[in-house]
Amino acid sequence: MNRRGFLAKGSAAGLGALAMLGAPATSVAQPANKITIRVVYALHAEQQTGPDWPNAGFDFGPIMRRIDAELTAKCSGFEFLISRATGEEQAKALLAQDQAAGNVDGYLVYQMNCWNRVVQTFAASGKPVLYADFQFGGSGGFLVYTASFLRAQAQNVAFVASSRPQDLIAAIKCFHIVKQGGTSAEFVAAVTRLRLKATPVRRSLPVTPDTVQCLDSAECLSRLKQTKLLAVRDQNAGPGESILGVQVQFIPFAELNQAWESADREHSRAIAEGWAKKAAAVREVSKQTLEESAGMYLAEKALLEKHRAQGITVNCLGGFYGGHIHAYPCLGFHQLNSDGLVGGCECDLRSAATMLTGSVLTQGRPGYISDPVLDTARRQIIYAHCVAHNKPFGPAGRANPFEILTHSEDRKGASIRSLLPRGYLTTSLQLEPARKEILMHQALAVGNDPDDRACRTKLCGQPLGDFEKLFRMWDQWGWHRATFYGDLKEPVQALAETAGWRVIQEA
């Protein structure tokens, strides 16, 4: 479970003592053959208090009221019972209520926050379920849970992953099939056909030439065996298992915090001033916060030198909220990645090792970890995170603009919105050492999404290959991917073959 999963689980537990958060359905005169749909918003609370997607302080009320109004206005012949649930307990209570009344024809479950386990209860009921993603809010859980339904070949769960309201409305109207005697499987098939029809075909766009000088696979593996990744997960220290040759060394929070406390203040001030000068904008981040972030960068760099390592990954929010560290590592990671080293978020060893592998393979090109979002309306995958480099072609390559903003989920600290260049082919990867597999898909960079919800950097990609297939891997691989600029398909395949691993094509 990543930090978002941990925090979301904690938030949901804290809300467990609350009432069901259910809002009574509006009483509207309906014909005798009306279709009754229970709408369930899966979320922590109407006003979000904790750090999670979309962000602390986010008010879901206007969003839910807009959706309710849209459903009522555009779905004649339907009655909608509006409810909310934080998790399984509330979902089971709603289901028991519906089973006793016997008047509900199906369910619309809207994933508003990431990890609230609500949809599973209604899927197990056998009733037809339409599962929808509130993008940049519930996308992590939506992708993981949808992939698990697809893998299990669930016959009663259809899904919508679109930023267009009309796509949800069209899918809702497919409940007519069940009301008229059709099966849940026929309902799912109808929604699937609509989704495929509404997803644009991949546009033929110009691709900017970009030659990547990759190492020979044998040489790459040899160099990986000489690399080390520092992992700051908790207060424990010791060696970890290697990942494709990369040595993992755990170090405690205390060591990182001590290095931060020892960082030269004048040097920190100079680095902070340099960041502010280079940034296209600095918003809601104080000079003191910038200097503290610069001190964390110096601490990270000092530990890399001390341990002769090439990368570091930190349990960032766990360390900060636990009082173990006192500055966010985001800007430090940004600088390390731009300088040809590796700074990885959330103490995600697989993703940080993937970044290190890609950097060695390409002789210096950085990757960045993201929490992707899929949008069928635009046929796009959006790679979202609050840490990214601004040197996609390596330390000697040209830089792209960036902004310094707060860390998005809690609106504290300092992080990066990197406005990455469009028109280039990208390759996204994830390593799985237990199965000796490398997951891969490619996409053309087409823009940067400015949405204020969720993480700051949001590179938009138009995937190559089968867009629909992209929904199928998240339950086995988790939410993170590491994205690199360049066509790395053949070098990665060669690396896998030499290492005795295999490549899984995600799209």
Coordinates of C-alpha atoms in Angstrom, one line a residue:
M1 CA 0.0 0.0 0.0
N2 CA 1.5 3.4 -0.9
R3 CA 1.2 6.5 1.2
R4 CA -2.1 7.5 -0.4
G5 CA -3.5 4.1 0.4
F6 CA -2.3 4.3 4.0
L7 CA -3.6 7.8 4.5
A8 CA -6.9 7.1 2.8
K9 CA -7.4 4.0 5.0
G10 CA -6.7 6.0 8.1
S11 CA -9.1 8.8 7.1
A12 CA -11.9 6.2 6.4
A13 CA -11.3 4.6 9.8
G14 CA -11.6 7.9 11.5
L15 CA -14.9 8.4 9.9
G16 CA -16.2 5.0 10.7
A17 CA -18.1 6.3 13.8
L18 CA -20.1 8.8 11.7
A19 CA -23.6 8.2 10.5
M20 CA -24.0 6.8 7.0
L21 CA -23.5 10.2 5.4
G22 CA -26.6 9.3 3.4
A23 CA -28.8 12.0 1.9
P24 CA -32.4 11.2 1.3
A25 CA -33.5 10.9 -2.2
T26 CA -35.5 13.7 -3.6
S27 CA -39.1 12.7 -4.0
V28 CA -40.1 13.1 -7.7
A29 CA -43.2 11.8 -9.3
Q30 CA -42.3 8.9 -11.6
P31 CA -44.1 6.6 -13.9
A32 CA -45.0 3.1 -12.7
N33 CA -42.2 1.6 -14.8
K34 CA -39.6 3.9 -13.4
I35 CA -36.0 2.7 -13.1
T36 CA -34.7 3.1 -9.6
I37 CA -31.0 3.6 -9.3
R38 CA -29.1 3.9 -6.0
V39 CA -26.3 6.5 -6.4
V40 CA -23.5 6.0 -3.9
Y41 CA -20.6 8.5 -3.6
A42 CA -17.6 6.8 -2.1
L43 CA -15.7 9.4 -0.1
H44 CA -14.2 10.3 3.3
A45 CA -16.4 13.3 4.0
E46 CA -18.2 16.1 2.1
Q47 CA -15.5 18.5 3.2
Q48 CA -12.1 16.7 3.0
T49 CA -9.9 17.2 6.1
G50 CA -6.9 15.1 5.4
P51 CA -4.1 14.9 2.8
D52 CA -5.4 12.8 -0.1
W53 CA -6.6 13.3 -3.6
P54 CA -8.1 15.8 -4.6
N55 CA -6.6 17.8 -1.7
A56 CA -7.2 18.8 1.9
G57 CA -10.1 21.2 2.2
F58 CA -11.7 20.0 -1.0
D59 CA -15.5 20.6 -0.9
F60 CA -17.3 17.7 -2.7
G61 CA -20.7 19.2 -2.1
P62 CA -21.0 21.3 -5.2
I63 CA -19.6 18.5 -7.3
M64 CA -22.2 16.0 -6.0
R65 CA -25.1 18.4 -6.4
R66 CA -24.0 19.1 -10.0
I67 CA -24.0 15.4 -10.8
D68 CA -27.4 14.9 -9.1
A69 CA -28.9 17.7 -11.1
E70 CA -27.4 16.4 -14.3
L71 CA -28.9 12.9 -13.7
T72 CA -32.3 14.3 -12.8
A73 CA -32.5 16.6 -15.8
K74 CA -31.2 14.2 -18.4
C75 CA -32.5 10.8 -17.4
S76 CA -36.3 10.8 -17.6
G77 CA -38.0 7.8 -16.3
F78 CA -35.4 7.3 -13.6
E79 CA -35.5 7.7 -9.9
F80 CA -32.2 8.3 -8.1
L81 CA -31.7 7.5 -4.5
I82 CA -28.7 9.6 -3.4
S83 CA -26.3 8.2 -0.8
R84 CA -22.8 8.4 0.5
A85 CA -20.5 5.8 2.0
T86 CA -17.0 5.8 3.5
G87 CA -16.5 2.1 3.3
E88 CA -17.8 -1.5 3.5
E89 CA -19.9 -1.0 6.7
Q90 CA -22.0 1.8 5.2
A91 CA -22.2 0.1 1.8
K92 CA -23.5 -3.1 3.4
A93 CA -26.1 -1.1 5.4
L94 CA -27.4 0.6 2.2
L95 CA -27.5 -2.8 0.4
A96 CA -29.5 -4.4 3.2
Q97 CA -31.9 -1.5 3.1
D98 CA -32.4 -1.9 -0.6
Q99 CA -32.8 -5.7 -0.4
A100 CA -35.5 -5.2 2.2
A101 CA -37.4 -2.7 0.1
G102 CA -36.8 -4.6 -3.1
N103 CA -37.1 -1.5 -5.2
V104 CA -33.6 -0.8 -6.6
D105 CA -32.8 -1.9 -10.1
G106 CA -29.1 -1.1 -10.1
Y107 CA -26.3 1.0 -8.7
L108 CA -24.1 3.9 -9.7
V109 CA -21.0 4.0 -7.5
Y110 CA -18.9 7.1 -7.9
Q111 CA -15.3 6.8 -6.6
M112 CA -14.7 10.3 -5.2
N113 CA -11.6 9.5 -3.0
C114 CA -9.1 6.8 -3.9
W115 CA -9.3 3.9 -1.6
N116 CA -12.8 3.7 -0.1
R117 CA -13.9 0.1 -0.6
V118 CA -17.5 0.7 -1.5
V119 CA -18.1 -0.7 -5.0
Q120 CA -17.1 -4.2 -4.0
T121 CA -20.2 -4.6 -1.8
F122 CA -22.6 -3.7 -4.6
A123 CA -20.7 -5.7 -7.2
A124 CA -21.2 -8.8 -4.9
S125 CA -25.0 -8.2 -4.8
G126 CA -25.4 -9.4 -8.4
K127 CA -27.3 -6.3 -9.3
P128 CA -26.0 -4.3 -12.3
V129 CA -23.4 -1.7 -11.2
L130 CA -22.1 1.3 -13.1
Y131 CA -18.7 2.3 -11.7
A132 CA -17.5 5.9 -12.3
D133 CA -14.3 7.8 -11.7
F134 CA -14.2 11.3 -10.2
Q135 CA -11.0 12.1 -12.0
F136 CA -8.1 13.5 -9.9
G137 CA -10.1 12.5 -6.9
G138 CA -10.8 8.7 -6.9
S139 CA -8.7 7.6 -9.8
G140 CA -6.2 5.4 -7.9
G141 CA -8.9 3.2 -6.4
F142 CA -11.0 3.3 -9.5
L143 CA -8.1 2.0 -11.7
V144 CA -7.1 -0.7 -9.2
Y145 CA -10.6 -1.9 -8.5
T146 CA -11.7 -1.8 -12.1
A147 CA -8.7 -3.9 -13.1
S148 CA -9.7 -6.5 -10.5
F149 CA -13.3 -6.6 -11.9
L150 CA -12.0 -7.1 -15.4
R151 CA -9.5 -9.8 -14.3
A152 CA -12.4 -11.6 -12.5
Q153 CA -14.6 -11.2 -15.5
A154 CA -17.3 -9.7 -13.4
Q155 CA -20.6 -9.9 -15.4
N156 CA -22.4 -7.1 -13.7
V157 CA -19.9 -4.2 -13.4
A158 CA -19.5 -1.7 -16.1
F159 CA -17.4 1.4 -15.9
V160 CA -17.1 5.0 -17.0
A161 CA -13.7 6.9 -17.0
S162 CA -14.6 10.0 -18.9
S163 CA -14.4 13.8 -18.2
R164 CA -17.5 14.3 -20.4
P165 CA -20.8 14.3 -18.4
Q166 CA -22.7 13.0 -21.4
D167 CA -20.7 9.8 -21.4
L168 CA -22.0 9.1 -17.8
I169 CA -25.6 9.9 -18.9
A170 CA -25.4 7.6 -21.9
A171 CA -24.1 4.8 -19.7
I172 CA -26.9 5.4 -17.1
K173 CA -29.5 4.9 -19.8
C174 CA -28.2 1.4 -20.4
F175 CA -30.0 0.3 -17.2
H176 CA -33.1 0.3 -19.4
I177 CA -31.8 -3.1 -20.7
V178 CA -32.1 -4.7 -17.3
K179 CA -35.5 -3.2 -16.6
Q180 CA -36.8 -4.6 -19.9
G181 CA -35.7 -8.1 -19.0
G182 CA -32.1 -8.1 -20.2
T183 CA -29.2 -9.5 -18.2
S184 CA -26.5 -7.6 -16.3
A185 CA -24.0 -9.0 -18.8
E186 CA -26.0 -7.3 -21.6
F187 CA -26.0 -4.1 -19.6
V188 CA -22.2 -4.3 -19.3
A189 CA -21.7 -5.1 -22.9
A190 CA -23.9 -2.0 -23.9
V191 CA -21.9 0.3 -21.7
T192 CA -18.6 -1.1 -23.1
R193 CA -19.8 -0.5 -26.7
L194 CA -20.7 3.1 -25.8
R195 CA -17.3 3.7 -24.2
L196 CA -15.4 2.3 -27.2
K197 CA -17.5 4.3 -29.6
A198 CA -17.0 7.5 -27.6
T199 CA -13.3 7.1 -27.2
P200 CA -11.5 9.0 -30.0
V201 CA -9.3 7.2 -32.4
R202 CA -5.6 7.9 -31.9
R203 CA -4.7 11.0 -33.9
S204 CA -1.8 11.0 -36.3
L205 CA 0.3 13.7 -34.7
P206 CA 3.8 14.8 -35.7
V207 CA 6.5 13.3 -33.4
T208 CA 9.6 15.4 -32.7
P209 CA 12.8 13.5 -33.6
D210 CA 14.6 12.5 -30.4
T211 CA 17.6 10.2 -30.6
V212 CA 18.4 8.3 -27.3
Q213 CA 21.9 7.0 -26.8
C214 CA 21.3 3.8 -24.9
L215 CA 23.8 1.5 -23.4
D216 CA 24.2 -2.0 -24.6
S217 CA 22.1 -4.2 -22.4
A218 CA 25.0 -6.2 -21.0
E219 CA 26.8 -3.0 -20.1
C220 CA 23.7 -1.6 -18.5
L221 CA 23.2 -4.6 -16.3
S222 CA 26.9 -4.5 -15.3
R223 CA 26.6 -0.8 -14.3
L224 CA 23.3 -1.5 -12.4
K225 CA 25.2 -3.9 -10.2
Q226 CA 27.4 -1.0 -9.2
T227 CA 24.5 1.3 -8.2
K228 CA 22.9 1.8 -4.8
L229 CA 19.5 3.1 -3.8
L230 CA 18.9 4.5 -0.4
A231 CA 15.5 3.9 1.2
V232 CA 14.2 6.0 4.1
R233 CA 11.1 4.1 5.2
D234 CA 11.2 4.2 9.0
Q235 CA 13.7 4.2 11.8
N236 CA 15.3 0.9 10.7
A237 CA 18.6 0.4 8.8
G238 CA 20.1 -2.5 6.9
P239 CA 20.4 -4.0 3.5
G240 CA 17.4 -4.8 1.3
E241 CA 17.0 -7.1 -1.7
S242 CA 18.5 -6.0 -5.0
I243 CA 16.3 -5.1 -7.9
L244 CA 17.7 -5.9 -11.3
G245 CA 21.1 -5.6 -9.8
V246 CA 20.4 -2.3 -7.9
Q247 CA 21.5 -2.6 -4.3
V248 CA 19.0 -1.3 -1.8
Q249 CA 20.2 0.1 1.5
F250 CA 17.7 1.2 4.2
I251 CA 18.6 4.1 6.4
P252 CA 16.6 5.6 9.3
F253 CA 14.7 8.9 9.3
A254 CA 17.0 10.1 12.0
E255 CA 20.0 10.0 9.7
L256 CA 18.2 12.0 7.0
N257 CA 16.9 14.5 9.6
Q258 CA 20.4 14.9 11.1
A259 CA 21.8 15.6 7.7
W260 CA 19.1 18.3 7.2
E261 CA 19.8 19.9 10.5
S262 CA 23.5 20.0 9.6
A263 CA 23.0 21.5 6.1
D264 CA 24.8 24.8 5.6
R265 CA 22.2 27.6 6.0
E266 CA 24.0 30.0 3.6
H267 CA 24.2 27.4 1.0
S268 CA 20.6 26.5 1.5
R269 CA 19.6 30.1 1.1
A270 CA 21.6 30.4 -2.2
I271 CA 19.9 27.3 -3.6
A272 CA 16.5 28.5 -2.6
E273 CA 17.1 31.9 -4.3
G274 CA 18.3 30.1 -7.4
W275 CA 15.1 28.0 -7.6
A276 CA 12.9 31.0 -7.1
K277 CA 14.8 32.9 -9.9
K278 CA 14.5 30.0 -12.4
A279 CA 10.9 29.2 -11.6
A280 CA 8.2 30.6 -13.9
A281 CA 6.1 31.3 -10.8
V282 CA 6.3 30.8 -7.0
R283 CA 2.9 30.6 -5.4
E284 CA 1.9 30.2 -1.7
V285 CA 5.4 29.1 -0.8
S286 CA 7.3 31.2 1.7
K287 CA 11.0 32.0 1.5
Q288 CA 11.5 30.0 4.7
T289 CA 9.9 26.9 3.2
L290 CA 12.1 27.2 0.1
E291 CA 15.2 27.4 2.3
E292 CA 14.1 24.4 4.4
S293 CA 13.5 22.5 1.1
A294 CA 17.0 23.5 -0.1
G295 CA 18.4 22.2 3.2
M296 CA 16.6 18.9 2.6
Y297 CA 18.2 18.7 -0.9
L298 CA 21.6 19.2 0.6
A299 CA 20.8 16.5 3.1
E300 CA 19.8 14.1 0.4
K301 CA 22.9 14.8 -1.6
A302 CA 25.1 14.4 1.5
L303 CA 23.7 11.0 2.2
L304 CA 24.2 9.9 -1.5
E305 CA 27.8 10.9 -1.2
K306 CA 28.3 9.3 2.2
H307 CA 26.8 5.9 1.1
R308 CA 28.2 6.2 -2.5
A309 CA 24.6 5.8 -3.8
Q310 CA 23.0 7.1 -7.0
G311 CA 19.4 7.4 -5.7
I312 CA 17.3 8.0 -2.6
T313 CA 13.6 7.4 -1.9
V314 CA 11.8 8.6 1.2
N315 CA 8.5 7.8 3.0
C316 CA 7.8 11.5 2.7
L317 CA 4.4 12.2 4.3
G318 CA 4.9 9.4 6.8
G319 CA 8.1 11.0 7.9
F320 CA 6.8 14.5 7.9
Y321 CA 3.5 13.8 9.7
G322 CA 5.3 11.4 12.1
G323 CA 7.6 14.3 13.1
H324 CA 10.7 12.4 11.9
I325 CA 11.6 14.9 9.2
H326 CA 10.8 18.6 9.1
A327 CA 10.9 19.6 5.5
Y328 CA 9.4 18.1 2.3
P329 CA 11.9 16.3 0.0
C330 CA 10.0 17.2 -3.2
L331 CA 12.3 20.1 -4.4
G332 CA 15.3 18.1 -3.5
F333 CA 14.1 15.2 -5.6
H334 CA 13.4 17.6 -8.5
Q335 CA 16.9 18.8 -8.4
L336 CA 18.5 15.3 -8.0
N337 CA 16.5 14.0 -11.0
S338 CA 17.4 17.1 -13.1
D339 CA 21.0 16.6 -12.3
G340 CA 21.2 12.9 -13.4
L341 CA 20.6 11.3 -10.0
V342 CA 17.4 9.7 -8.6
G343 CA 15.0 11.1 -6.0
G344 CA 12.0 8.9 -5.6
C345 CA 8.7 9.5 -3.9
E346 CA 6.9 7.5 -1.1
C347 CA 9.7 5.0 -0.5
D348 CA 8.5 3.1 -3.5
L349 CA 11.4 0.8 -4.1
R350 CA 10.2 -0.6 -7.4
S351 CA 9.5 2.8 -8.9
A352 CA 12.8 4.3 -7.7
A353 CA 14.7 1.3 -9.0
T354 CA 12.8 1.7 -12.3
M355 CA 13.9 5.3 -12.4
L356 CA 17.5 4.3 -11.7
T357 CA 17.4 1.6 -14.4
G358 CA 16.1 3.9 -17.0
S359 CA 18.6 6.6 -16.1
V360 CA 21.5 4.1 -16.5
L361 CA 20.1 2.6 -19.7
T362 CA 19.8 6.1 -21.3
Q363 CA 23.0 7.5 -19.9
G364 CA 21.4 10.1 -17.8
R365 CA 17.8 10.7 -18.8
P366 CA 15.6 11.1 -15.8
G367 CA 12.2 9.5 -15.2
Y368 CA 9.5 10.6 -12.8
I369 CA 7.1 8.6 -10.7
S370 CA 3.4 9.4 -11.4
D371 CA -0.1 8.4 -10.3
P372 CA -1.8 8.1 -13.8
V373 CA -5.4 9.0 -14.6
L374 CA -7.2 7.6 -17.7
D375 CA -9.7 9.8 -19.6
T376 CA -11.6 8.1 -22.4
A377 CA -13.1 11.4 -23.5
R378 CA -9.7 12.6 -24.7
R379 CA -8.1 9.2 -25.1
Q380 CA -5.4 10.4 -22.8
I381 CA -3.3 9.1 -19.9
I382 CA -2.3 11.9 -17.5
Y383 CA 0.9 11.3 -15.5
A384 CA 0.3 13.2 -12.2
H385 CA 2.7 13.8 -9.3
C386 CA 4.1 16.6 -7.2
V387 CA 7.7 15.7 -8.1
A388 CA 9.2 15.9 -11.6
H389 CA 12.4 16.9 -13.2
N390 CA 12.7 19.7 -15.8
K391 CA 15.5 18.1 -17.8
P392 CA 13.7 15.4 -19.8
F393 CA 16.6 14.9 -22.1
G394 CA 19.3 14.6 -19.4
P395 CA 21.4 17.1 -17.4
A396 CA 23.0 18.5 -20.5
G397 CA 19.7 18.8 -22.4
R398 CA 17.4 21.8 -22.5
A399 CA 15.3 22.7 -19.5
N400 CA 11.6 23.2 -19.6
P401 CA 9.7 25.8 -17.5
F402 CA 8.5 24.9 -14.0
E403 CA 6.5 26.4 -11.2
I404 CA 7.0 26.1 -7.4
L405 CA 3.7 25.4 -5.6
T406 CA 2.6 23.8 -2.3
H407 CA 2.5 20.0 -2.2
S408 CA -1.0 19.5 -3.6
E409 CA -2.6 16.9 -1.3
D410 CA -2.1 18.9 1.9
R411 CA -1.3 22.4 0.5
K412 CA 1.8 22.6 2.6
G413 CA 5.6 22.6 1.9
A414 CA 6.9 23.1 -1.6
S415 CA 6.7 21.0 -4.8
I416 CA 7.0 21.3 -8.5
R417 CA 4.7 21.7 -11.5
S418 CA 6.9 20.9 -14.4
L419 CA 5.5 22.0 -17.7
L420 CA 7.0 19.2 -19.8
P421 CA 7.5 19.5 -23.6
R422 CA 4.9 18.2 -26.0
G423 CA 5.4 16.4 -29.2
Y424 CA 7.9 13.7 -28.0
L425 CA 7.5 10.0 -27.5
T426 CA 7.6 8.8 -23.9
T427 CA 8.1 5.3 -22.4
S428 CA 6.5 4.4 -19.1
L429 CA 7.9 1.5 -17.1
Q430 CA 7.6 -0.5 -13.9
L431 CA 9.8 -3.3 -12.6
E432 CA 8.5 -6.3 -10.7
P433 CA 11.5 -8.3 -9.4
A434 CA 9.3 -11.1 -7.8
R435 CA 8.0 -12.0 -11.3
K436 CA 11.1 -10.8 -13.2
E437 CA 8.8 -8.7 -15.4
I438 CA 9.0 -5.2 -16.8
L439 CA 5.7 -3.5 -17.5
M440 CA 5.8 -1.0 -20.4
H441 CA 3.6 1.3 -22.5
Q442 CA 4.4 4.3 -24.7
A443 CA 2.6 7.6 -25.3
L444 CA 3.1 10.8 -27.2
A445 CA 3.3 13.8 -24.9
V446 CA 0.5 16.2 -26.0
G447 CA 0.3 18.8 -23.2
N448 CA 0.1 19.6 -19.5
D449 CA -3.3 19.5 -17.6
P450 CA -3.8 22.6 -15.5
D451 CA -6.4 21.1 -13.2
D452 CA -5.9 22.2 -9.6
R453 CA -7.0 18.9 -8.1
A454 CA -4.5 16.2 -7.2
C455 CA -0.8 16.4 -8.0
R456 CA 0.9 19.4 -9.5
T457 CA 2.7 18.0 -12.6
K458 CA 0.2 16.5 -15.0
L459 CA 1.8 15.5 -18.3
C460 CA -0.9 14.4 -20.8
G461 CA 0.0 11.5 -23.2
Q462 CA -1.8 10.0 -26.1
P463 CA -1.1 6.2 -25.7
L464 CA 0.2 4.1 -28.5
G465 CA -1.6 0.8 -28.9
D466 CA -4.9 -0.4 -27.3
F467 CA -6.2 2.3 -25.0
E468 CA -8.9 -0.1 -23.5
K469 CA -6.1 -2.5 -22.5
L470 CA -4.7 0.1 -20.2
F471 CA -7.5 -0.5 -17.7
R472 CA -6.3 -4.1 -17.0
M473 CA -3.0 -4.1 -15.1
W474 CA -3.4 -1.8 -12.1
D475 CA -4.5 -4.5 -9.6
Q476 CA -1.3 -6.5 -10.3
W477 CA 1.1 -3.6 -10.7
G478 CA -0.2 -0.9 -8.4
W479 CA -0.8 2.7 -9.3
H480 CA 2.7 4.1 -9.9
R481 CA 4.5 4.3 -13.3
A482 CA 7.9 5.8 -14.1
T483 CA 7.8 7.9 -17.3
F484 CA 10.9 8.7 -19.5
Y485 CA 11.2 10.8 -22.6
G486 CA 12.3 8.8 -25.6
D487 CA 11.5 5.6 -27.5
L488 CA 12.9 2.9 -25.2
K489 CA 10.9 0.0 -26.5
E490 CA 13.7 -1.9 -28.1
P491 CA 16.4 -1.1 -25.5
V492 CA 14.1 -2.3 -22.7
Q493 CA 13.2 -5.5 -24.5
A494 CA 16.9 -6.2 -25.1
L495 CA 17.6 -5.5 -21.4
A496 CA 14.9 -7.8 -20.3
E497 CA 16.1 -10.6 -22.6
T498 CA 19.7 -10.3 -21.4
A499 CA 18.6 -10.3 -17.7
G500 CA 16.2 -13.3 -18.2
W501 CA 13.2 -11.1 -17.5
R502 CA 10.1 -10.6 -19.8
V503 CA 8.4 -7.4 -20.9
I504 CA 4.6 -7.0 -20.5
Q505 CA 3.0 -4.7 -23.0
E506 CA 0.5 -2.7 -21.1
A507 CA -1.3 -1.2 -24.1

